[in-house]
PDB file of C-alpha atoms in Angstrom:
ATOM      1  CA  MET C  70     281.817 173.105  57.110  1.00 46.00           C
ATOM      2  CA  GLU C  71     280.297 176.576  57.161  1.00 64.00           C
ATOM      3  CA  GLY C  72     278.286 177.471  54.088  1.00 89.00           C
ATOM      4  CA  TRP C  73     277.360 173.922  53.107  1.00 96.00           C
ATOM      5  CA  THR C  74     273.748 172.753  53.126  1.00 97.00           C
ATOM      6  CA  GLY C  75     274.900 169.164  53.480  1.00 96.00           C
ATOM      7  CA  VAL C  76     278.268 167.486  54.015  1.00 97.00           C
ATOM      8  CA  LEU C  77     279.270 163.836  53.833  1.00 97.00           C
ATOM      9  CA  HIS C  78     282.768 162.434  54.397  1.00 98.00           C
ATOM     10  CA  LEU C  79     283.250 158.680  54.139  1.00 98.00           C
ATOM     11  CA  ASN C  80     286.515 156.738  54.241  1.00 98.00           C
ATOM     12  CA  ALA C  81     286.514 152.961  53.915  1.00 98.00           C
ATOM     13  CA  GLU C  82     289.244 150.338  54.210  1.00 98.00           C
ATOM     14  CA  ASP C  83     289.714 146.633  53.710  1.00 98.00           C
ATOM     15  CA  ARG C  84     289.896 144.540  56.880  1.00 97.00           C
ATOM     16  CA  LYS C  85     290.638 140.873  56.202  1.00 95.00           C
ATOM     17  CA  GLY C  86     288.641 140.881  52.975  1.00 95.00           C
ATOM     18  CA  LYS C  87     285.707 142.940  54.233  1.00 97.00           C
ATOM     19  CA  THR C  88     285.261 146.625  53.502  1.00 98.00           C
ATOM     20  CA  VAL C  89     284.352 148.675  56.554  1.00 98.00           C
ATOM     21  CA  ALA C  90     284.096 152.365  57.319  1.00 96.00           C
ATOM     22  CA  LYS C  91     287.262 153.892  58.738  1.00 96.00           C
ATOM     23  CA  ASN C  92     285.407 157.086  59.510  1.00 96.00           C
ATOM     24  CA  VAL C  93     282.048 158.583  58.590  1.00 97.00           C
ATOM     25  CA  TYR C  94     280.926 162.172  59.081  1.00 97.00           C
ATOM     26  CA  PHE C  95     277.752 163.840  57.862  1.00 96.00           C
ATOM     27  CA  GLN C  96     276.050 167.114  58.641  1.00 95.00           C
ATOM     28  CA  GLY C  97     272.969 168.973  57.490  1.00 95.00           C
ATOM     29  CA  ALA C  98     270.932 167.642  54.584  1.00 94.00           C
ATOM     30  CA  LEU C  99     273.178 164.704  53.673  1.00 95.00           C
ATOM     31  CA  LYS C 100     273.194 161.382  55.461  1.00 95.00           C
ATOM     32  CA  VAL C 101     274.257 157.817  54.818  1.00 95.00           C
ATOM     33  CA  MET C 102     272.619 154.572  55.898  1.00 93.00           C
ATOM     34  CA  ARG C 103     274.417 151.742  57.629  1.00 94.00           C
ATOM     35  CA  PRO C 104     276.260 149.548  55.096  1.00 95.00           C
ATOM     36  CA  ILE C 105     274.623 146.539  53.481  1.00 94.00           C
ATOM     37  CA  TYR C 106     276.550 143.454  52.358  1.00 95.00           C
ATOM     38  CA  HIS C 107     274.666 141.853  49.497  1.00 90.00           C
ATOM     39  CA  ASP C 108     276.927 138.821  49.171  1.00 88.00           C
ATOM     40  CA  ASP C 109     280.071 137.234  50.602  1.00 89.00           C
ATOM     41  CA  SER C 110     282.480 139.317  48.490  1.00 91.00           C
ATOM     42  CA  GLY C 111     283.091 141.751  51.359  1.00 95.00           C
ATOM     43  CA  ARG C 112     281.952 144.711  49.278  1.00 96.00           C
ATOM     44  CA  ALA C 113     279.952 147.262  51.256  1.00 97.00           C
ATOM     45  CA  CYS C 114     276.962 149.127  49.833  1.00 96.00           C
ATOM     46  CA  TYR C 115     275.992 152.554  51.162  1.00 96.00           C
ATOM     47  CA  TYR C 116     272.773 154.421  50.379  1.00 95.00           C
ATOM     48  CA  LEU C 117     273.065 158.217  50.347  1.00 96.00           C
ATOM     49  CA  LEU C 118     270.102 160.135  51.745  1.00 94.00           C
ATOM     50  CA  ASN C 119     268.807 163.681  51.413  1.00 92.00           C
ATOM     51  CA  PRO C 120     266.328 164.156  54.283  1.00 89.00           C
ATOM     52  CA  GLY C 121     265.089 167.400  52.738  1.00 83.00           C
ATOM     53  CA  GLY C 122     263.739 165.571  49.716  1.00 85.00           C
ATOM     54  CA  GLY C 123     265.437 167.762  47.119  1.00 94.00           C
ATOM     55  CA  TYR C 124     267.766 170.639  46.298  1.00 96.00           C
ATOM     56  CA  LEU C 125     266.528 174.187  46.791  1.00 95.00           C
ATOM     57  CA  ASP C 126     267.597 177.696  45.788  1.00 95.00           C
ATOM     58  CA  GLY C 127     271.263 178.229  46.719  1.00 96.00           C
ATOM     59  CA  ASP C 128     271.812 174.790  48.271  1.00 97.00           C
ATOM     60  CA  ARG C 129     275.422 173.582  48.317  1.00 97.00           C
ATOM     61  CA  TYR C 130     276.458 169.988  48.962  1.00 97.00           C
ATOM     62  CA  GLN C 131     279.871 168.463  49.492  1.00 98.00           C
ATOM     63  CA  MET C 132     280.911 164.809  49.456  1.00 98.00           C
ATOM     64  CA  LYS C 133     284.379 163.369  50.080  1.00 98.00           C
ATOM     65  CA  ILE C 134     284.791 159.638  49.540  1.00 98.00           C
ATOM     66  CA  GLY C 135     288.058 157.763  50.047  1.00 98.00           C
ATOM     67  CA  LEU C 136     288.825 154.065  49.546  1.00 98.00           C
ATOM     68  CA  GLY C 137     291.951 152.477  50.990  1.00 98.00           C
ATOM     69  CA  GLU C 138     293.927 149.685  49.332  1.00 98.00           C
ATOM     70  CA  ASN C 139     291.710 146.814  48.113  1.00 98.00           C
ATOM     71  CA  ALA C 140     288.554 148.345  49.612  1.00 98.00           C
ATOM     72  CA  LYS C 141     285.389 147.642  47.612  1.00 98.00           C
ATOM     73  CA  LEU C 142     282.345 149.884  47.764  1.00 98.00           C
ATOM     74  CA  THR C 143     279.021 150.502  46.046  1.00 97.00           C
ATOM     75  CA  LEU C 144     277.448 153.943  46.420  1.00 97.00           C
ATOM     76  CA  THR C 145     273.918 154.752  45.358  1.00 96.00           C
ATOM     77  CA  THR C 146     271.117 157.107  46.343  1.00 95.00           C
ATOM     78  CA  GLN C 147     267.807 156.386  48.005  1.00 91.00           C
ATOM     79  CA  GLY C 148     265.871 158.078  45.201  1.00 91.00           C
ATOM     80  CA  ALA C 149     266.092 160.519  42.326  1.00 95.00           C
ATOM     81  CA  THR C 150     267.955 163.805  42.784  1.00 95.00           C
ATOM     82  CA  LYS C 151     265.227 166.450  42.554  1.00 97.00           C
ATOM     83  CA  VAL C 152     266.275 170.036  41.922  1.00 98.00           C
ATOM     84  CA  TYR C 153     263.424 172.459  42.523  1.00 97.00           C
ATOM     85  CA  LYS C 154     263.135 175.920  40.985  1.00 95.00           C
ATOM     86  CA  THR C 155     266.131 178.120  41.802  1.00 96.00           C
ATOM     87  CA  LEU C 156     265.139 181.696  41.045  1.00 92.00           C
ATOM     88  CA  LYS C 157     268.043 183.421  42.841  1.00 93.00           C
ATOM     89  CA  SER C 158     271.071 181.133  42.905  1.00 95.00           C
ATOM     90  CA  PHE C 159     271.902 177.721  41.440  1.00 97.00           C
ATOM     91  CA  ALA C 160     272.020 174.504  43.467  1.00 97.00           C
ATOM     92  CA  TYR C 161     275.488 172.958  43.556  1.00 98.00           C
ATOM     93  CA  GLN C 162     277.038 169.628  44.473  1.00 97.00           C
ATOM     94  CA  GLU C 163     280.700 168.718  44.465  1.00 98.00           C
ATOM     95  CA  SER C 164     282.325 165.360  45.133  1.00 98.00           C
ATOM     96  CA  GLU C 165     285.953 164.460  45.736  1.00 98.00           C
ATOM     97  CA  ILE C 166     286.685 160.757  45.390  1.00 98.00           C
ATOM     98  CA  SER C 167     290.047 159.040  45.908  1.00 98.00           C
ATOM     99  CA  LEU C 168     290.724 155.384  45.083  1.00 98.00           C
ATOM    100  CA  ALA C 169     293.875 153.683  46.365  1.00 98.00           C
ATOM    101  CA  ALA C 170     295.642 150.718  44.763  1.00 98.00           C
ATOM    102  CA  GLY C 171     293.422 147.716  44.105  1.00 98.00           C
ATOM    103  CA  SER C 172     290.253 149.454  45.306  1.00 98.00           C
ATOM    104  CA  TYR C 173     286.889 149.142  43.570  1.00 98.00           C
ATOM    105  CA  LEU C 174     284.078 151.709  43.434  1.00 98.00           C
ATOM    106  CA  GLU C 175     280.629 151.554  41.881  1.00 97.00           C
ATOM    107  CA  TYR C 176     278.837 154.903  42.050  1.00 98.00           C
ATOM    108  CA  PHE C 177     275.310 154.573  40.675  1.00 97.00           C
ATOM    109  CA  PRO C 178     273.156 157.584  41.648  1.00 96.00           C
ATOM    110  CA  ASP C 179     269.493 157.620  40.710  1.00 95.00           C
ATOM    111  CA  PRO C 180     268.344 159.927  37.877  1.00 97.00           C
ATOM    112  CA  LEU C 181     268.431 163.711  38.012  1.00 98.00           C
ATOM    113  CA  ILE C 182     265.057 165.483  37.780  1.00 98.00           C
ATOM    114  CA  ALA C 183     265.389 169.234  37.284  1.00 98.00           C
ATOM    115  CA  TYR C 184     262.107 171.073  37.884  1.00 98.00           C
ATOM    116  CA  GLN C 185     260.895 174.101  35.955  1.00 97.00           C
ATOM    117  CA  HIS C 186     263.294 177.068  36.374  1.00 97.00           C
ATOM    118  CA  ALA C 187     265.908 174.862  38.069  1.00 98.00           C
ATOM    119  CA  HIS C 188     269.588 175.744  37.742  1.00 98.00           C
ATOM    120  CA  TYR C 189     271.934 172.938  38.810  1.00 98.00           C
ATOM    121  CA  LYS C 190     275.707 172.448  38.728  1.00 98.00           C
ATOM    122  CA  GLN C 191     277.589 169.296  39.703  1.00 98.00           C
ATOM    123  CA  LYS C 192     281.317 168.595  39.790  1.00 98.00           C
ATOM    124  CA  ASN C 193     283.039 165.265  40.437  1.00 98.00           C
ATOM    125  CA  VAL C 194     286.809 165.081  40.837  1.00 98.00           C
ATOM    126  CA  ILE C 195     288.119 161.522  41.010  1.00 98.00           C
ATOM    127  CA  THR C 196     291.746 160.598  41.649  1.00 98.00           C
ATOM    128  CA  MET C 197     292.660 156.941  41.358  1.00 98.00           C
ATOM    129  CA  ASP C 198     295.556 154.537  41.239  1.00 98.00           C
ATOM    130  CA  SER C 199     296.002 152.763  37.906  1.00 97.00           C
ATOM    131  CA  SER C 200     295.200 149.431  39.598  1.00 98.00           C
ATOM    132  CA  ALA C 201     291.860 150.703  40.967  1.00 98.00           C
ATOM    133  CA  THR C 202     288.486 150.117  39.290  1.00 98.00           C
ATOM    134  CA  LEU C 203     285.730 152.698  38.747  1.00 98.00           C
ATOM    135  CA  LEU C 204     282.181 152.264  37.464  1.00 98.00           C
ATOM    136  CA  TYR C 205     280.153 155.498  37.371  1.00 98.00           C
ATOM    137  CA  THR C 206     276.773 156.346  35.842  1.00 98.00           C
ATOM    138  CA  ASP C 207     274.404 159.282  35.641  1.00 97.00           C
ATOM    139  CA  ILE C 208     271.004 159.734  34.004  1.00 98.00           C
ATOM    140  CA  ILE C 209     269.387 163.069  33.121  1.00 98.00           C
ATOM    141  CA  THR C 210     265.623 163.207  32.630  1.00 98.00           C
ATOM    142  CA  PRO C 211     263.691 165.927  30.746  1.00 97.00           C
ATOM    143  CA  GLY C 212     262.644 167.347  34.115  1.00 97.00           C
ATOM    144  CA  TRP C 213     259.241 168.309  35.449  1.00 97.00           C
ATOM    145  CA  SER C 214     256.842 171.240  35.220  1.00 96.00           C
ATOM    146  CA  PRO C 215     253.221 171.769  36.337  1.00 95.00           C
ATOM    147  CA  GLN C 216     252.149 172.000  32.693  1.00 95.00           C
ATOM    148  CA  GLY C 217     253.973 168.818  31.719  1.00 95.00           C
ATOM    149  CA  ASP C 218     256.492 170.673  29.559  1.00 95.00           C
ATOM    150  CA  ARG C 219     259.841 169.002  28.997  1.00 96.00           C
ATOM    151  CA  PHE C 220     263.206 170.720  29.351  1.00 97.00           C
ATOM    152  CA  SER C 221     261.732 173.656  31.252  1.00 97.00           C
ATOM    153  CA  TYR C 222     264.734 173.952  33.578  1.00 97.00           C
ATOM    154  CA  LYS C 223     267.280 176.761  33.233  1.00 97.00           C
ATOM    155  CA  THR C 224     270.536 174.824  33.259  1.00 97.00           C
ATOM    156  CA  VAL C 225     271.913 171.373  34.014  1.00 98.00           C
ATOM    157  CA  GLN C 226     275.697 171.287  34.116  1.00 98.00           C
ATOM    158  CA  LEU C 227     277.692 168.147  34.984  1.00 98.00           C
ATOM    159  CA  LEU C 228     281.485 168.062  35.082  1.00 98.00           C
ATOM    160  CA  ASN C 229     283.627 164.964  35.651  1.00 98.00           C
ATOM    161  CA  GLU C 230     287.398 165.124  36.043  1.00 98.00           C
ATOM    162  CA  ILE C 231     289.246 161.831  36.473  1.00 98.00           C
ATOM    163  CA  TYR C 232     292.943 161.548  37.247  1.00 98.00           C
ATOM    164  CA  VAL C 233     294.853 158.254  37.028  1.00 98.00           C
ATOM    165  CA  ASP C 234     298.274 158.227  38.705  1.00 98.00           C
ATOM    166  CA  GLY C 235     298.118 162.020  38.795  1.00 97.00           C
ATOM    167  CA  GLU C 236     297.348 162.482  35.083  1.00 98.00           C
ATOM    168  CA  LEU C 237     294.054 163.908  33.814  1.00 98.00           C
ATOM    169  CA  VAL C 238     292.529 161.186  31.607  1.00 97.00           C
ATOM    170  CA  VAL C 239     288.843 162.154  31.507  1.00 97.00           C
ATOM    171  CA  TYR C 240     287.335 165.623  31.245  1.00 97.00           C
ATOM    172  CA  ASP C 241     283.622 165.219  30.608  1.00 97.00           C
ATOM    173  CA  HIS C 242     281.595 168.437  30.606  1.00 97.00           C
ATOM    174  CA  LEU C 243     277.887 168.337  29.851  1.00 96.00           C
ATOM    175  CA  HIS C 244     276.041 171.664  29.750  1.00 96.00           C
ATOM    176  CA  LEU C 245     272.351 171.750  28.852  1.00 96.00           C
ATOM    177  CA  LYS C 246     270.633 175.123  28.610  1.00 97.00           C
ATOM    178  CA  PRO C 247     267.293 174.685  26.820  1.00 96.00           C
ATOM    179  CA  SER C 248     266.494 178.412  26.521  1.00 93.00           C
ATOM    180  CA  VAL C 249     269.411 178.994  24.125  1.00 94.00           C
ATOM    181  CA  GLN C 250     269.974 175.507  22.676  1.00 95.00           C
ATOM    182  CA  ASN C 251     267.963 173.481  20.209  1.00 94.00           C
ATOM    183  CA  ILE C 252     267.765 170.859  22.911  1.00 93.00           C
ATOM    184  CA  LYS C 253     265.794 168.379  20.802  1.00 88.00           C
ATOM    185  CA  GLY C 254     267.975 168.800  17.742  1.00 89.00           C
ATOM    186  CA  LEU C 255     271.127 167.307  16.259  1.00 81.00           C
ATOM    187  CA  GLY C 256     274.118 167.474  18.567  1.00 84.00           C
ATOM    188  CA  PHE C 257     271.962 167.655  21.675  1.00 90.00           C
ATOM    189  CA  MET C 258     269.135 165.216  22.548  1.00 94.00           C
ATOM    190  CA  GLU C 259     268.380 164.361  18.905  1.00 93.00           C
ATOM    191  CA  GLY C 260     264.686 163.800  19.511  1.00 95.00           C
ATOM    192  CA  PHE C 261     265.107 161.760  22.690  1.00 97.00           C
ATOM    193  CA  THR C 262     264.138 162.812  26.204  1.00 97.00           C
ATOM    194  CA  HIS C 263     266.651 161.020  28.458  1.00 98.00           C
ATOM    195  CA  LEU C 264     270.446 160.952  28.470  1.00 98.00           C
ATOM    196  CA  GLY C 265     272.635 158.424  30.269  1.00 98.00           C
ATOM    197  CA  SER C 266     276.412 158.370  30.710  1.00 98.00           C
ATOM    198  CA  MET C 267     278.631 155.590  32.018  1.00 98.00           C
ATOM    199  CA  ILE C 268     282.367 155.639  32.703  1.00 98.00           C
ATOM    200  CA  VAL C 269     284.331 152.436  33.300  1.00 98.00           C
ATOM    201  CA  ILE C 270     288.045 152.349  34.169  1.00 98.00           C
ATOM    202  CA  CYS C 271     289.735 149.039  34.921  1.00 97.00           C
ATOM    203  CA  ASN C 272     293.148 147.610  34.055  1.00 94.00           C
ATOM    204  CA  GLN C 273     291.463 144.491  32.647  1.00 91.00           C
ATOM    205  CA  MET C 274     289.970 146.528  29.805  1.00 92.00           C
ATOM    206  CA  ASN C 275     290.997 146.064  26.151  1.00 86.00           C
ATOM    207  CA  SER C 276     289.545 146.980  22.751  1.00 83.00           C
ATOM    208  CA  SER C 277     288.109 143.523  22.076  1.00 90.00           C
ATOM    209  CA  PHE C 278     286.134 143.721  25.307  1.00 92.00           C
ATOM    210  CA  LEU C 279     284.417 146.877  24.022  1.00 92.00           C
ATOM    211  CA  ASP C 280     283.187 144.930  20.977  1.00 91.00           C
ATOM    212  CA  GLN C 281     281.810 142.275  23.310  1.00 93.00           C
ATOM    213  CA  VAL C 282     280.032 144.932  25.388  1.00 93.00           C
ATOM    214  CA  HIS C 283     278.414 146.338  22.257  1.00 91.00           C
ATOM    215  CA  SER C 284     277.159 142.902  21.239  1.00 91.00           C
ATOM    216  CA  LYS C 285     275.603 142.441  24.677  1.00 88.00           C
ATOM    217  CA  ILE C 286     273.494 145.604  24.517  1.00 90.00           C
ATOM    218  CA  GLU C 287     272.422 145.699  20.875  1.00 87.00           C
ATOM    219  CA  GLY C 288     269.076 144.338  19.849  1.00 84.00           C
ATOM    220  CA  ASN C 289     266.849 145.942  22.487  1.00 89.00           C
ATOM    221  CA  SER C 290     263.303 146.466  21.207  1.00 91.00           C
ATOM    222  CA  PHE C 291     262.858 149.980  22.622  1.00 95.00           C
ATOM    223  CA  ASP C 292     263.939 153.151  20.820  1.00 96.00           C
ATOM    224  CA  TYR C 293     267.472 154.262  21.746  1.00 96.00           C
ATOM    225  CA  LYS C 294     270.884 155.306  20.492  1.00 96.00           C
ATOM    226  CA  VAL C 295     274.125 154.241  22.118  1.00 96.00           C
ATOM    227  CA  GLY C 296     277.766 155.165  21.597  1.00 95.00           C
ATOM    228  CA  LEU C 297     280.841 153.534  23.132  1.00 95.00           C
ATOM    229  CA  SER C 298     284.338 155.041  23.148  1.00 95.00           C
ATOM    230  CA  LEU C 299     287.697 153.869  24.415  1.00 95.00           C
ATOM    231  CA  LEU C 300     289.530 156.073  26.909  1.00 96.00           C
ATOM    232  CA  PRO C 301     293.266 156.882  26.747  1.00 94.00           C
ATOM    233  CA  VAL C 302     293.657 154.551  29.747  1.00 96.00           C
ATOM    234  CA  SER C 303     292.166 151.091  30.286  1.00 96.00           C
ATOM    235  CA  GLY C 304     288.506 151.972  30.149  1.00 96.00           C
ATOM    236  CA  PHE C 305     285.580 153.200  28.094  1.00 97.00           C
ATOM    237  CA  THR C 306     282.603 155.554  28.142  1.00 97.00           C
ATOM    238  CA  VAL C 307     278.998 154.962  27.146  1.00 97.00           C
ATOM    239  CA  ARG C 308     276.396 157.522  26.061  1.00 97.00           C
ATOM    240  CA  VAL C 309     272.767 156.512  25.713  1.00 97.00           C
ATOM    241  CA  PHE C 310     269.773 158.404  24.332  1.00 97.00           C
ATOM    242  CA  ALA C 311     266.364 156.952  25.170  1.00 98.00           C
ATOM    243  CA  ASN C 312     262.836 157.982  26.125  1.00 97.00           C
ATOM    244  CA  LEU C 313     262.555 156.270  29.504  1.00 98.00           C
ATOM    245  CA  THR C 314     264.791 156.086  32.557  1.00 97.00           C
ATOM    246  CA  GLN C 315     264.147 152.350  32.731  1.00 96.00           C
ATOM    247  CA  ASP C 316     265.508 151.822  29.202  1.00 97.00           C
ATOM    248  CA  ILE C 317     268.823 153.452  30.072  1.00 98.00           C
ATOM    249  CA  GLU C 318     268.950 151.562  33.355  1.00 96.00           C
ATOM    250  CA  LYS C 319     268.505 148.281  31.462  1.00 96.00           C
ATOM    251  CA  ILE C 320     271.459 149.037  29.170  1.00 97.00           C
ATOM    252  CA  PHE C 321     273.664 150.029  32.100  1.00 97.00           C
ATOM    253  CA  SER C 322     272.550 146.945  34.007  1.00 95.00           C
ATOM    254  CA  ASP C 323     273.471 144.690  31.071  1.00 94.00           C
ATOM    255  CA  ILE C 324     276.943 146.243  30.918  1.00 96.00           C
ATOM    256  CA  HIS C 325     277.381 146.015  34.679  1.00 95.00           C
ATOM    257  CA  ARG C 326     276.323 142.367  34.701  1.00 94.00           C
ATOM    258  CA  TYR C 327     278.742 141.485  31.928  1.00 94.00           C
ATOM    259  CA  ILE C 328     281.650 143.269  33.640  1.00 95.00           C
ATOM    260  CA  SER C 329     280.857 141.552  36.942  1.00 93.00           C
ATOM    261  CA  GLN C 330     280.817 138.127  35.319  1.00 92.00           C
ATOM    262  CA  GLU C 331     283.793 138.483  32.986  1.00 92.00           C
ATOM    263  CA  TRP C 332     286.229 140.463  35.119  1.00 92.00           C
ATOM    264  CA  PHE C 333     285.334 139.550  38.677  1.00 89.00           C
ATOM    265  CA  GLN C 334     283.415 136.258  38.384  1.00 85.00           C
ATOM    266  CA  ALA C 335     280.735 137.815  40.548  1.00 83.00           C
ATOM    267  CA  LYS C 336     276.964 137.978  40.419  1.00 79.00           C
ATOM    268  CA  GLN C 337     275.184 141.273  39.950  1.00 78.00           C
ATOM    269  CA  TYR C 338     272.816 142.236  42.760  1.00 75.00           C
ATOM    270  CA  SER C 339     269.823 144.543  42.647  1.00 76.00           C
ATOM    271  CA  LEU C 340     269.899 148.079  44.066  1.00 77.00           C
ATOM    272  CA  ARG C 341     266.144 148.596  43.740  1.00 64.00           C
ATOM    273  CA  LYS C 342     264.617 150.861  46.363  1.00 58.00           C
ATOM    274  CA  TYR C 343     260.950 150.218  45.503  1.00 51.00           C
TER     275      TYR C 343
END
């Protein structure tokens, strides 16, 4: 584990309908709370913690998450990911996630806040069985600076690679570099301040369901743009432009609630930390 600022390894398995940790290891500036069971579904919920409060110059974080057959897990963070100024070397986080047959993972981290002069790279590599289910979201804010300027960070770079039955089906690379991009213009943020992405992969997915999802989220009174696209496998992606974190969270929550009800006949529970 040498060279890592924080390390977290978590493997979970299904035991008679309840998901429990098979092994948990963490070191440095990454920790995980004891699991919470919000209902009687057996799904475990883990909150990821960064005791240091944020990512600093040259920090490197590693997560490895594995779900056994039929294990069901929700992962979220205790608060926003804050990346402070990185004047010498970028902050970096990588995650390796494996999902066995019939497993179910929700990974809903809180928003990313990149401070002035921050340089941040993140890479997620997810390998999953075609019978597994994945729900993943991320939200990027315009960051923070002492003067109140927006998009004053150096770089925010997010890369997602998803493999289903060994085949690459999603390669999603987002690279924002305000100093050389017209970040507010067409093809980038298009006048909005916040960007949200959601990836859903489930073998219950079909094209008619995507139309139903769209009907569930249209008609919000706040200012936003949303795009939905089918994946080459059973799943879809969502991109949302808005001006508040809470607006994107509402859209993602509406989609999550609908999926929970229609596919799993389950109630959505709150992950609020405040």
